[in-house]
Amino acid sequence: MNAPFQKSNAASSDIPADAEPLDILIAAPRGFCAGVDRAIEIVEKAIEKYGAPVYVRHEIVHNRYVVEELKAKGAIFVKELDEVPGDAPVVFSAHGVPKSVPVEAARRNLLYVDATCPLVSKVHRQAERQIEKDRHIIFIGHEGHPEVIGTMGQVDEGQMTLVETIDDVAKLPFETNKPLAYLTQTTLSVDDTHEVINALEQRYPNISGPKAEDICYATSNRQTAVKELANDCDLVLVVGAPNSSNSLRLVEVAERLGTPGKLIQRADEIDPAWLEGVRTIGLTAGASAPEILVREVVDRLAKLRPIREETITAAEEKMIFKLPRQLTE
């Protein structure tokens, strides 16, 4: 159910009295998902339990604001385990890591906590089961993304092939009778992924897929919410990081519907020129962007035009993931 337009309390007295109001359609759900909430809490609980500093391999989630907040609490972010002192705890990011990483941590007797999103871990387990069935895995994802590196690192080299597009499917070297399975990155475009899956199934009719879609509920819900508001907007703003796959997909969803989209990390990136001729703005946030940054954008817009807000609700989210037992005992 959508909330009716409400005037913002943040309106600026510097705005001319005859300035045209700006309507803001705010997507729901938006921002943090259960996996991101869990990952951030894991770092905070680890600092609380073990004391600072706690090391984190790679960005815990793709958001500069979140990373800086955790740094201030005692987290140190590193690229590889060889940067972690032997007596310090280390947390693995929400995107997941190759199997070799916890093996190396155990070899060095490091105390580690795995913050991999449970929905990513589910894909890891699916990969193991498909290999046990002697199937080669076609993995749909974006090359170089940490989740892709982590998932492909669950199996031996040569047991999984990455594809990104329909063109990649056409170039696959496998015979139609080769035992194959497909899995997907959890933060992809729902529409693009369905096209690639259809291409795979047409070329390889016997290919095996997961029982349930790998694209996570939060990614899917945020894309649906943008679809619901984009046609009523002149511009869609997405709060998120440029290395955040799910945030980039939200911009693409808006633009695919014919509405210009802009990815911003903070409110100060908004160019007032963007608002020329704009009467309605859609606003959402990627799964690793906190709500405080969404409100920061609203406050910034309120300094430029009189604003009215309306929430467009596409789904209700009640998912909660448990913390690792080592942090709760």
C-alpha positions as YAML, in Angstrom:
chain: A
units: angstrom
residues:
- id: 1
  name: MET
  ca: [0.00, 0.00, 0.00]
- id: 2
  name: ASN
  ca: [1.37, 3.39, -0.99]
- id: 3
  name: ALA
  ca: [1.54, 6.31, 1.42]
- id: 4
  name: PRO
  ca: [-0.03, 9.56, 0.14]
- id: 5
  name: PHE
  ca: [2.12, 12.57, -0.66]
- id: 6
  name: GLN
  ca: [3.36, 14.41, 2.39]
- id: 7
  name: LYS
  ca: [5.08, 17.77, 2.54]
- id: 8
  name: SER
  ca: [8.60, 17.51, 3.85]
- id: 9
  name: ASN
  ca: [9.62, 19.19, 7.08]
- id: 10
  name: ALA
  ca: [13.02, 19.83, 5.52]
- id: 11
  name: ALA
  ca: [11.91, 22.59, 3.15]
- id: 12
  name: SER
  ca: [14.37, 25.49, 2.86]
- id: 13
  name: SER
  ca: [13.35, 29.11, 3.41]
- id: 14
  name: ASP
  ca: [15.83, 30.10, 0.66]
- id: 15
  name: ILE
  ca: [13.64, 28.59, -2.08]
- id: 16
  name: PRO
  ca: [11.59, 31.16, -4.07]
- id: 17
  name: ALA
  ca: [7.91, 31.12, -3.13]
- id: 18
  name: ASP
  ca: [6.86, 30.44, -6.72]
- id: 19
  name: ALA
  ca: [9.26, 27.49, -7.19]
- id: 20
  name: GLU
  ca: [7.56, 24.45, -8.65]
- id: 21
  name: PRO
  ca: [7.14, 21.60, -6.12]
- id: 22
  name: LEU
  ca: [9.18, 18.46, -6.63]
- id: 23
  name: ASP
  ca: [7.42, 15.17, -5.97]
- id: 24
  name: ILE
  ca: [9.64, 12.37, -4.65]
- id: 25
  name: LEU
  ca: [8.47, 8.78, -5.04]
- id: 26
  name: ILE
  ca: [10.50, 6.73, -2.56]
- id: 27
  name: ALA
  ca: [10.79, 3.03, -3.30]
- id: 28
  name: ALA
  ca: [10.06, 0.40, -0.70]
- id: 29
  name: PRO
  ca: [11.83, -1.86, -0.07]
- id: 30
  name: ARG
  ca: [15.17, -0.11, -0.48]
- id: 31
  name: GLY
  ca: [18.55, -0.06, 1.23]
- id: 32
  name: PHE
  ca: [19.88, -2.68, 3.62]
- id: 33
  name: CYS
  ca: [18.87, -6.29, 3.11]
- id: 34
  name: ALA
  ca: [19.08, -9.03, 5.75]
- id: 35
  name: GLY
  ca: [22.48, -10.21, 4.49]
- id: 36
  name: VAL
  ca: [24.00, -6.73, 4.75]
- id: 37
  name: ASP
  ca: [22.44, -6.14, 8.18]
- id: 38
  name: ARG
  ca: [23.96, -9.43, 9.33]
- id: 39
  name: ALA
  ca: [27.41, -8.70, 7.89]
- id: 40
  name: ILE
  ca: [27.64, -5.28, 9.54]
- id: 41
  name: GLU
  ca: [26.43, -6.70, 12.85]
- id: 42
  name: ILE
  ca: [29.04, -9.46, 12.61]
- id: 43
  name: VAL
  ca: [31.84, -6.90, 12.40]
- id: 44
  name: GLU
  ca: [30.36, -4.88, 15.27]
- id: 45
  name: LYS
  ca: [29.89, -7.98, 17.45]
- id: 46
  name: ALA
  ca: [33.40, -9.19, 16.65]
- id: 47
  name: ILE
  ca: [34.84, -5.85, 17.79]
- id: 48
  name: GLU
  ca: [32.70, -6.03, 20.93]
- id: 49
  name: LYS
  ca: [33.75, -9.63, 21.71]
- id: 50
  name: TYR
  ca: [37.42, -9.64, 20.71]
- id: 51
  name: GLY
  ca: [38.27, -5.96, 21.02]
- id: 52
  name: ALA
  ca: [39.69, -3.64, 18.37]
- id: 53
  name: PRO
  ca: [41.17, -3.97, 15.92]
- id: 54
  name: VAL
  ca: [39.22, -6.58, 13.98]
- id: 55
  name: TYR
  ca: [40.44, -7.13, 10.44]
- id: 56
  name: VAL
  ca: [38.02, -7.45, 7.52]
- id: 57
  name: ARG
  ca: [39.09, -9.07, 4.26]
- id: 58
  name: HIS
  ca: [37.80, -6.76, 1.50]
- id: 59
  name: GLU
  ca: [34.92, -4.31, 1.97]
- id: 60
  name: ILE
  ca: [32.35, -5.99, 4.22]
- id: 61
  name: VAL
  ca: [29.69, -4.57, 1.86]
- id: 62
  name: HIS
  ca: [30.06, -2.21, -1.10]
- id: 63
  name: ASN
  ca: [29.41, 1.13, 0.58]
- id: 64
  name: ARG
  ca: [32.02, 3.73, 1.52]
- id: 65
  name: TYR
  ca: [29.89, 5.25, 4.30]
- id: 66
  name: VAL
  ca: [29.42, 1.86, 5.98]
- id: 67
  name: VAL
  ca: [33.13, 1.05, 5.68]
- id: 68
  name: GLU
  ca: [34.16, 4.39, 7.21]
- id: 69
  name: GLU
  ca: [31.68, 3.94, 10.08]
- id: 70
  name: LEU
  ca: [33.13, 0.51, 10.86]
- id: 71
  name: LYS
  ca: [36.69, 1.84, 10.62]
- id: 72
  name: ALA
  ca: [35.78, 4.40, 13.28]
- id: 73
  name: LYS
  ca: [34.63, 1.54, 15.54]
- id: 74
  name: GLY
  ca: [37.88, -0.41, 15.16]
- id: 75
  name: ALA
  ca: [37.71, -2.36, 11.90]
- id: 76
  name: ILE
  ca: [40.74, -2.51, 9.60]
- id: 77
  name: PHE
  ca: [40.05, -3.44, 5.99]
- id: 78
  name: VAL
  ca: [42.65, -5.44, 4.07]
- id: 79
  name: LYS
  ca: [42.89, -7.05, 0.66]
- id: 80
  name: GLU
  ca: [44.47, -10.36, 1.64]
- id: 81
  name: LEU
  ca: [45.09, -12.51, 4.71]
- id: 82
  name: ASP
  ca: [48.85, -11.88, 4.70]
- id: 83
  name: GLU
  ca: [48.04, -8.37, 5.96]
- id: 84
  name: VAL
  ca: [46.39, -9.81, 9.10]
- id: 85
  name: PRO
  ca: [48.57, -10.25, 12.23]
- id: 86
  name: GLY
  ca: [48.57, -13.78, 13.62]
- id: 87
  name: ASP
  ca: [46.85, -12.80, 16.86]
- id: 88
  name: ALA
  ca: [44.00, -10.75, 15.33]
- id: 89
  name: PRO
  ca: [40.50, -11.89, 14.32]
- id: 90
  name: VAL
  ca: [39.47, -11.50, 10.68]
- id: 91
  name: VAL
  ca: [36.00, -11.30, 9.10]
- id: 92
  name: PHE
  ca: [35.24, -12.46, 5.56]
- id: 93
  name: SER
  ca: [32.96, -10.15, 3.55]
- id: 94
  name: ALA
  ca: [29.28, -10.70, 2.75]
- id: 95
  name: HIS
  ca: [30.13, -11.50, -0.88]
- id: 96
  name: GLY
  ca: [31.76, -14.81, 0.02]
- id: 97
  name: VAL
  ca: [35.30, -16.08, -0.51]
- id: 98
  name: PRO
  ca: [36.94, -18.94, -2.41]
- id: 99
  name: LYS
  ca: [37.42, -22.15, -0.42]
- id: 100
  name: SER
  ca: [41.15, -21.48, -0.37]
- id: 101
  name: VAL
  ca: [40.70, -18.46, 1.94]
- id: 102
  name: PRO
  ca: [39.35, -20.23, 5.06]
- id: 103
  name: VAL
  ca: [41.82, -23.06, 4.37]
- id: 104
  name: GLU
  ca: [44.66, -20.55, 4.46]
- id: 105
  name: ALA
  ca: [43.22, -18.89, 7.58]
- id: 106
  name: ALA
  ca: [43.07, -22.26, 9.35]
- id: 107
  name: ARG
  ca: [46.63, -23.10, 8.25]
- id: 108
  name: ARG
  ca: [47.82, -19.85, 9.85]
- id: 109
  name: ASN
  ca: [45.70, -20.48, 12.97]
- id: 110
  name: LEU
  ca: [43.79, -17.24, 12.41]
- id: 111
  name: LEU
  ca: [40.55, -16.68, 14.28]
- id: 112
  name: TYR
  ca: [38.08, -15.97, 11.48]
- id: 113
  name: VAL
  ca: [34.38, -15.19, 11.24]
- id: 114
  name: ASP
  ca: [32.56, -15.79, 7.97]
- id: 115
  name: ALA
  ca: [30.04, -13.01, 7.14]
- id: 116
  name: THR
  ca: [29.09, -14.52, 3.77]
- id: 117
  name: CYS
  ca: [25.41, -13.85, 3.07]
- id: 118
  name: PRO
  ca: [23.47, -17.09, 3.64]
- id: 119
  name: LEU
  ca: [21.90, -16.75, 0.19]
- id: 120
  name: VAL
  ca: [25.38, -16.68, -1.37]
- id: 121
  name: SER
  ca: [26.39, -19.66, 0.76]
- id: 122
  name: LYS
  ca: [23.35, -21.48, -0.64]
- id: 123
  name: VAL
  ca: [24.74, -21.00, -4.17]
- id: 124
  name: HIS
  ca: [28.11, -22.33, -2.96]
- id: 125
  name: ARG
  ca: [26.41, -25.50, -1.69]
- id: 126
  name: GLN
  ca: [24.51, -25.88, -4.96]
- id: 127
  name: ALA
  ca: [27.81, -25.71, -6.85]
- id: 128
  name: GLU
  ca: [29.26, -28.50, -4.72]
- id: 129
  name: ARG
  ca: [26.19, -30.70, -5.33]
- id: 130
  name: GLN
  ca: [26.33, -30.19, -9.09]
- id: 131
  name: ILE
  ca: [30.02, -31.16, -9.18]
- id: 132
  name: GLU
  ca: [29.20, -34.27, -7.14]
- id: 133
  name: LYS
  ca: [26.76, -35.17, -9.95]
- id: 134
  name: ASP
  ca: [29.58, -34.76, -12.50]
- id: 135
  name: ARG
  ca: [27.98, -31.74, -14.13]
- id: 136
  name: HIS
  ca: [29.98, -28.83, -15.49]
- id: 137
  name: ILE
  ca: [28.60, -25.54, -14.14]
- id: 138
  name: ILE
  ca: [27.74, -22.52, -16.27]
- id: 139
  name: PHE
  ca: [27.81, -19.56, -13.89]
- id: 140
  name: ILE
  ca: [25.93, -16.41, -14.88]
- id: 141
  name: GLY
  ca: [27.60, -13.36, -13.36]
- id: 142
  name: HIS
  ca: [29.86, -10.34, -13.80]
- id: 143
  name: GLU
  ca: [33.56, -11.08, -14.22]
- id: 144
  name: GLY
  ca: [35.70, -9.74, -11.39]
- id: 145
  name: HIS
  ca: [32.87, -9.24, -8.91]
- id: 146
  name: PRO
  ca: [33.83, -10.57, -5.43]
- id: 147
  name: GLU
  ca: [30.77, -12.84, -5.31]
- id: 148
  name: VAL
  ca: [31.72, -14.38, -8.65]
- id: 149
  name: ILE
  ca: [35.31, -14.91, -7.52]
- id: 150
  name: GLY
  ca: [34.06, -16.51, -4.31]
- id: 151
  name: THR
  ca: [31.57, -18.82, -6.01]
- id: 152
  name: MET
  ca: [33.93, -19.94, -8.75]
- id: 153
  name: GLY
  ca: [36.46, -20.61, -6.03]
- id: 154
  name: GLN
  ca: [34.21, -23.27, -4.50]
- id: 155
  name: VAL
  ca: [35.15, -25.77, -7.21]
- id: 156
  name: ASP
  ca: [38.36, -26.86, -8.91]
- id: 157
  name: GLU
  ca: [39.66, -24.89, -11.86]
- id: 158
  name: GLY
  ca: [37.98, -25.94, -15.08]
- id: 159
  name: GLN
  ca: [34.76, -27.15, -13.43]
- id: 160
  name: MET
  ca: [32.85, -23.86, -13.87]
- id: 161
  name: THR
  ca: [32.52, -21.50, -16.85]
- id: 162
  name: LEU
  ca: [31.44, -17.86, -16.50]
- id: 163
  name: VAL
  ca: [28.96, -16.25, -18.90]
- id: 164
  name: GLU
  ca: [27.57, -12.72, -18.76]
- id: 165
  name: THR
  ca: [25.46, -12.37, -21.92]
- id: 166
  name: ILE
  ca: [23.53, -14.27, -24.56]
- id: 167
  name: ASP
  ca: [26.54, -13.84, -26.85]
- id: 168
  name: ASP
  ca: [28.67, -15.69, -24.29]
- id: 169
  name: VAL
  ca: [26.18, -18.57, -24.35]
- id: 170
  name: ALA
  ca: [26.51, -18.82, -28.13]
- id: 171
  name: LYS
  ca: [30.30, -19.16, -27.78]
- id: 172
  name: LEU
  ca: [30.22, -22.05, -25.27]
- id: 173
  name: PRO
  ca: [32.24, -25.02, -26.57]
- id: 174
  name: PHE
  ca: [30.16, -27.83, -25.04]
- id: 175
  name: GLU
  ca: [28.23, -30.46, -26.97]
- id: 176
  name: THR
  ca: [24.47, -30.51, -26.38]
- id: 177
  name: ASN
  ca: [24.67, -33.87, -24.60]
- id: 178
  name: LYS
  ca: [27.31, -32.80, -22.04]
- id: 179
  name: PRO
  ca: [25.97, -32.90, -18.45]
- id: 180
  name: LEU
  ca: [25.61, -29.22, -17.49]
- id: 181
  name: ALA
  ca: [24.07, -27.11, -14.74]
- id: 182
  name: TYR
  ca: [23.69, -23.37, -14.34]
- id: 183
  name: LEU
  ca: [23.83, -21.09, -11.30]
- id: 184
  name: THR
  ca: [23.69, -17.31, -11.02]
- id: 185
  name: GLN
  ca: [25.17, -14.45, -9.05]
- id: 186
  name: THR
  ca: [22.60, -13.25, -6.51]
- id: 187
  name: THR
  ca: [22.65, -9.55, -7.48]
- id: 188
  name: LEU
  ca: [21.92, -9.64, -11.21]
- id: 189
  name: SER
  ca: [19.22, -8.00, -13.31]
- id: 190
  name: VAL
  ca: [16.19, -10.29, -13.12]
- id: 191
  name: ASP
  ca: [15.22, -9.59, -16.73]
- id: 192
  name: ASP
  ca: [18.72, -9.95, -18.20]
- id: 193
  name: THR
  ca: [19.30, -13.18, -16.29]
- id: 194
  name: HIS
  ca: [16.07, -14.73, -17.53]
- id: 195
  name: GLU
  ca: [17.18, -13.98, -21.11]
- id: 196
  name: VAL
  ca: [20.53, -15.72, -20.55]
- id: 197
  name: ILE
  ca: [18.84, -18.70, -18.86]
- id: 198
  name: ASN
  ca: [16.42, -19.01, -21.80]
- id: 199
  name: ALA
  ca: [19.37, -19.01, -24.20]
- id: 200
  name: LEU
  ca: [21.10, -21.72, -22.18]
- id: 201
  name: GLU
  ca: [17.97, -23.88, -22.06]
- id: 202
  name: GLN
  ca: [17.41, -23.52, -25.80]
- id: 203
  name: ARG
  ca: [20.98, -24.54, -26.62]
- id: 204
  name: TYR
  ca: [21.23, -27.20, -23.89]
- id: 205
  name: PRO
  ca: [17.73, -28.64, -23.33]
- id: 206
  name: ASN
  ca: [18.96, -31.02, -20.61]
- id: 207
  name: ILE
  ca: [20.79, -28.39, -18.55]
- id: 208
  name: SER
  ca: [19.98, -28.53, -14.85]
- id: 209
  name: GLY
  ca: [18.99, -25.38, -12.93]
- id: 210
  name: PRO
  ca: [18.41, -24.59, -9.26]
- id: 211
  name: LYS
  ca: [15.02, -25.46, -7.79]
- id: 212
  name: ALA
  ca: [14.55, -21.83, -6.76]
- id: 213
  name: GLU
  ca: [15.97, -18.69, -8.37]
- id: 214
  name: ASP
  ca: [19.45, -17.77, -7.17]
- id: 215
  name: ILE
  ca: [18.85, -14.01, -7.53]
- id: 216
  name: CYS
  ca: [18.16, -12.99, -3.96]
- id: 217
  name: TYR
  ca: [14.80, -11.74, -2.73]
- id: 218
  name: ALA
  ca: [16.21, -8.30, -1.90]
- id: 219
  name: THR
  ca: [17.68, -7.75, -5.38]
- id: 220
  name: SER
  ca: [14.43, -8.86, -6.99]
- id: 221
  name: ASN
  ca: [12.23, -6.75, -4.67]
- id: 222
  name: ARG
  ca: [14.29, -3.59, -5.20]
- id: 223
  name: GLN
  ca: [14.12, -4.00, -8.96]
- id: 224
  name: THR
  ca: [10.35, -4.54, -8.78]
- id: 225
  name: ALA
  ca: [9.94, -1.39, -6.69]
- id: 226
  name: VAL
  ca: [11.83, 0.68, -9.27]
- id: 227
  name: LYS
  ca: [9.65, -0.77, -12.03]
- id: 228
  name: GLU
  ca: [6.55, 0.35, -10.13]
- id: 229
  name: LEU
  ca: [7.62, 3.98, -9.86]
- id: 230
  name: ALA
  ca: [9.88, 4.61, -12.89]
- id: 231
  name: ASN
  ca: [7.09, 5.27, -15.40]
- id: 232
  name: ASP
  ca: [5.73, 8.03, -13.16]
- id: 233
  name: CYS
  ca: [9.11, 9.76, -12.80]
- id: 234
  name: ASP
  ca: [11.25, 12.10, -14.88]
- id: 235
  name: LEU
  ca: [14.43, 10.91, -13.14]
- id: 236
  name: VAL
  ca: [15.39, 8.05, -10.81]
- id: 237
  name: LEU
  ca: [18.17, 8.49, -8.25]
- id: 238
  name: VAL
  ca: [19.84, 5.36, -6.88]
- id: 239
  name: VAL
  ca: [21.93, 5.67, -3.74]
- id: 240
  name: GLY
  ca: [24.74, 3.16, -3.98]
- id: 241
  name: ALA
  ca: [28.38, 2.52, -4.78]
- id: 242
  name: PRO
  ca: [29.76, 2.23, -8.33]
- id: 243
  name: ASN
  ca: [31.12, -1.25, -7.47]
- id: 244
  name: SER
  ca: [27.74, -2.39, -6.10]
- id: 245
  name: SER
  ca: [26.19, -4.80, -8.62]
- id: 246
  name: ASN
  ca: [22.65, -4.56, -7.27]
- id: 247
  name: SER
  ca: [22.78, -0.73, -7.26]
- id: 248
  name: LEU
  ca: [23.95, -0.60, -10.88]
- id: 249
  name: ARG
  ca: [21.13, -2.93, -11.85]
- id: 250
  name: LEU
  ca: [18.58, -0.51, -10.33]
- id: 251
  name: VAL
  ca: [19.81, 2.27, -12.62]
- id: 252
  name: GLU
  ca: [19.54, -0.10, -15.57]
- id: 253
  name: VAL
  ca: [15.97, -1.07, -14.63]
- id: 254
  name: ALA
  ca: [14.87, 2.58, -14.69]
- id: 255
  name: GLU
  ca: [16.63, 3.32, -17.96]
- id: 256
  name: ARG
  ca: [15.19, 0.21, -19.59]
- id: 257
  name: LEU
  ca: [11.75, 1.69, -18.89]
- id: 258
  name: GLY
  ca: [12.76, 4.96, -20.54]
- id: 259
  name: THR
  ca: [13.45, 6.96, -17.38]
- id: 260
  name: PRO
  ca: [16.92, 8.48, -16.89]
- id: 261
  name: GLY
  ca: [18.74, 7.04, -13.88]
- id: 262
  name: LYS
  ca: [21.66, 8.38, -11.85]
- id: 263
  name: LEU
  ca: [23.83, 6.46, -9.39]
- id: 264
  name: ILE
  ca: [25.05, 8.61, -6.50]
- id: 265
  name: GLN
  ca: [26.98, 7.74, -3.37]
- id: 266
  name: ARG
  ca: [26.12, 10.87, -1.38]
- id: 267
  name: ALA
  ca: [23.67, 13.77, -1.67]
- id: 268
  name: ASP
  ca: [26.37, 16.30, -2.53]
- id: 269
  name: GLU
  ca: [26.81, 14.57, -5.90]
- id: 270
  name: ILE
  ca: [23.39, 15.83, -7.04]
- id: 271
  name: ASP
  ca: [23.74, 18.44, -9.77]
- id: 272
  name: PRO
  ca: [20.91, 21.04, -9.59]
- id: 273
  name: ALA
  ca: [20.90, 21.01, -13.40]
- id: 274
  name: TRP
  ca: [19.49, 17.48, -13.22]
- id: 275
  name: LEU
  ca: [16.24, 18.94, -11.85]
- id: 276
  name: GLU
  ca: [15.56, 21.25, -14.81]
- id: 277
  name: GLY
  ca: [12.20, 20.25, -16.24]
- id: 278
  name: VAL
  ca: [11.81, 17.51, -13.61]
- id: 279
  name: ARG
  ca: [8.57, 17.37, -11.66]
- id: 280
  name: THR
  ca: [8.83, 13.88, -10.16]
- id: 281
  name: ILE
  ca: [11.92, 12.03, -8.93]
- id: 282
  name: GLY
  ca: [12.10, 8.38, -7.97]
- id: 283
  name: LEU
  ca: [14.45, 7.55, -5.13]
- id: 284
  name: THR
  ca: [15.82, 4.18, -4.04]
- id: 285
  name: ALA
  ca: [18.97, 2.67, -2.55]
- id: 286
  name: GLY
  ca: [21.01, -0.43, -3.21]
- id: 287
  name: ALA
  ca: [21.09, -3.23, -0.66]
- id: 288
  name: SER
  ca: [24.30, -1.98, 0.95]
- id: 289
  name: ALA
  ca: [23.27, 1.68, 1.32]
- id: 290
  name: PRO
  ca: [21.96, 2.81, 4.74]
- id: 291
  name: GLU
  ca: [18.72, 4.75, 5.15]
- id: 292
  name: ILE
  ca: [20.60, 7.77, 6.52]
- id: 293
  name: LEU
  ca: [21.96, 8.37, 3.02]
- id: 294
  name: VAL
  ca: [18.45, 8.27, 1.53]
- id: 295
  name: ARG
  ca: [17.28, 10.92, 4.01]
- id: 296
  name: GLU
  ca: [20.40, 12.94, 3.21]
- id: 297
  name: VAL
  ca: [19.29, 13.00, -0.45]
- id: 298
  name: VAL
  ca: [15.77, 14.10, 0.50]
- id: 299
  name: ASP
  ca: [17.21, 16.92, 2.62]
- id: 300
  name: ARG
  ca: [19.44, 18.00, -0.27]
- id: 301
  name: LEU
  ca: [16.50, 18.09, -2.70]
- id: 302
  name: ALA
  ca: [14.48, 20.08, -0.14]
- id: 303
  name: LYS
  ca: [17.12, 22.81, -0.31]
- id: 304
  name: LEU
  ca: [16.60, 23.08, -4.06]
- id: 305
  name: ARG
  ca: [12.81, 22.85, -4.41]
- id: 306
  name: PRO
  ca: [9.71, 22.54, -2.23]
- id: 307
  name: ILE
  ca: [9.23, 18.77, -1.98]
- id: 308
  name: ARG
  ca: [6.46, 16.29, -1.34]
- id: 309
  name: GLU
  ca: [7.18, 12.67, -0.52]
- id: 310
  name: GLU
  ca: [5.27, 9.49, -1.31]
- id: 311
  name: THR
  ca: [6.35, 5.93, -0.56]
- id: 312
  name: ILE
  ca: [5.71, 3.32, -3.26]
- id: 313
  name: THR
  ca: [5.65, -0.13, -1.64]
- id: 314
  name: ALA
  ca: [6.25, -3.15, -3.85]
- id: 315
  name: ALA
  ca: [6.88, -5.79, -1.17]
- id: 316
  name: GLU
  ca: [7.24, -6.32, 2.57]
- id: 317
  name: GLU
  ca: [10.52, -7.80, 3.80]
- id: 318
  name: LYS
  ca: [10.77, -9.66, 7.09]
- id: 319
  name: MET
  ca: [13.84, -11.81, 6.44]
- id: 320
  name: ILE
  ca: [16.35, -12.08, 9.32]
- id: 321
  name: PHE
  ca: [19.54, -14.15, 9.27]
- id: 322
  name: LYS
  ca: [21.13, -15.57, 12.40]
- id: 323
  name: LEU
  ca: [24.60, -14.55, 13.49]
- id: 324
  name: PRO
  ca: [27.42, -17.12, 13.55]
- id: 325
  name: ARG
  ca: [27.31, -19.15, 16.75]
- id: 326
  name: GLN
  ca: [30.84, -18.08, 17.74]
- id: 327
  name: LEU
  ca: [29.58, -14.51, 18.25]
- id: 328
  name: THR
  ca: [26.50, -15.44, 20.26]
- id: 329
  name: GLU
  ca: [27.93, -17.97, 22.71]
...
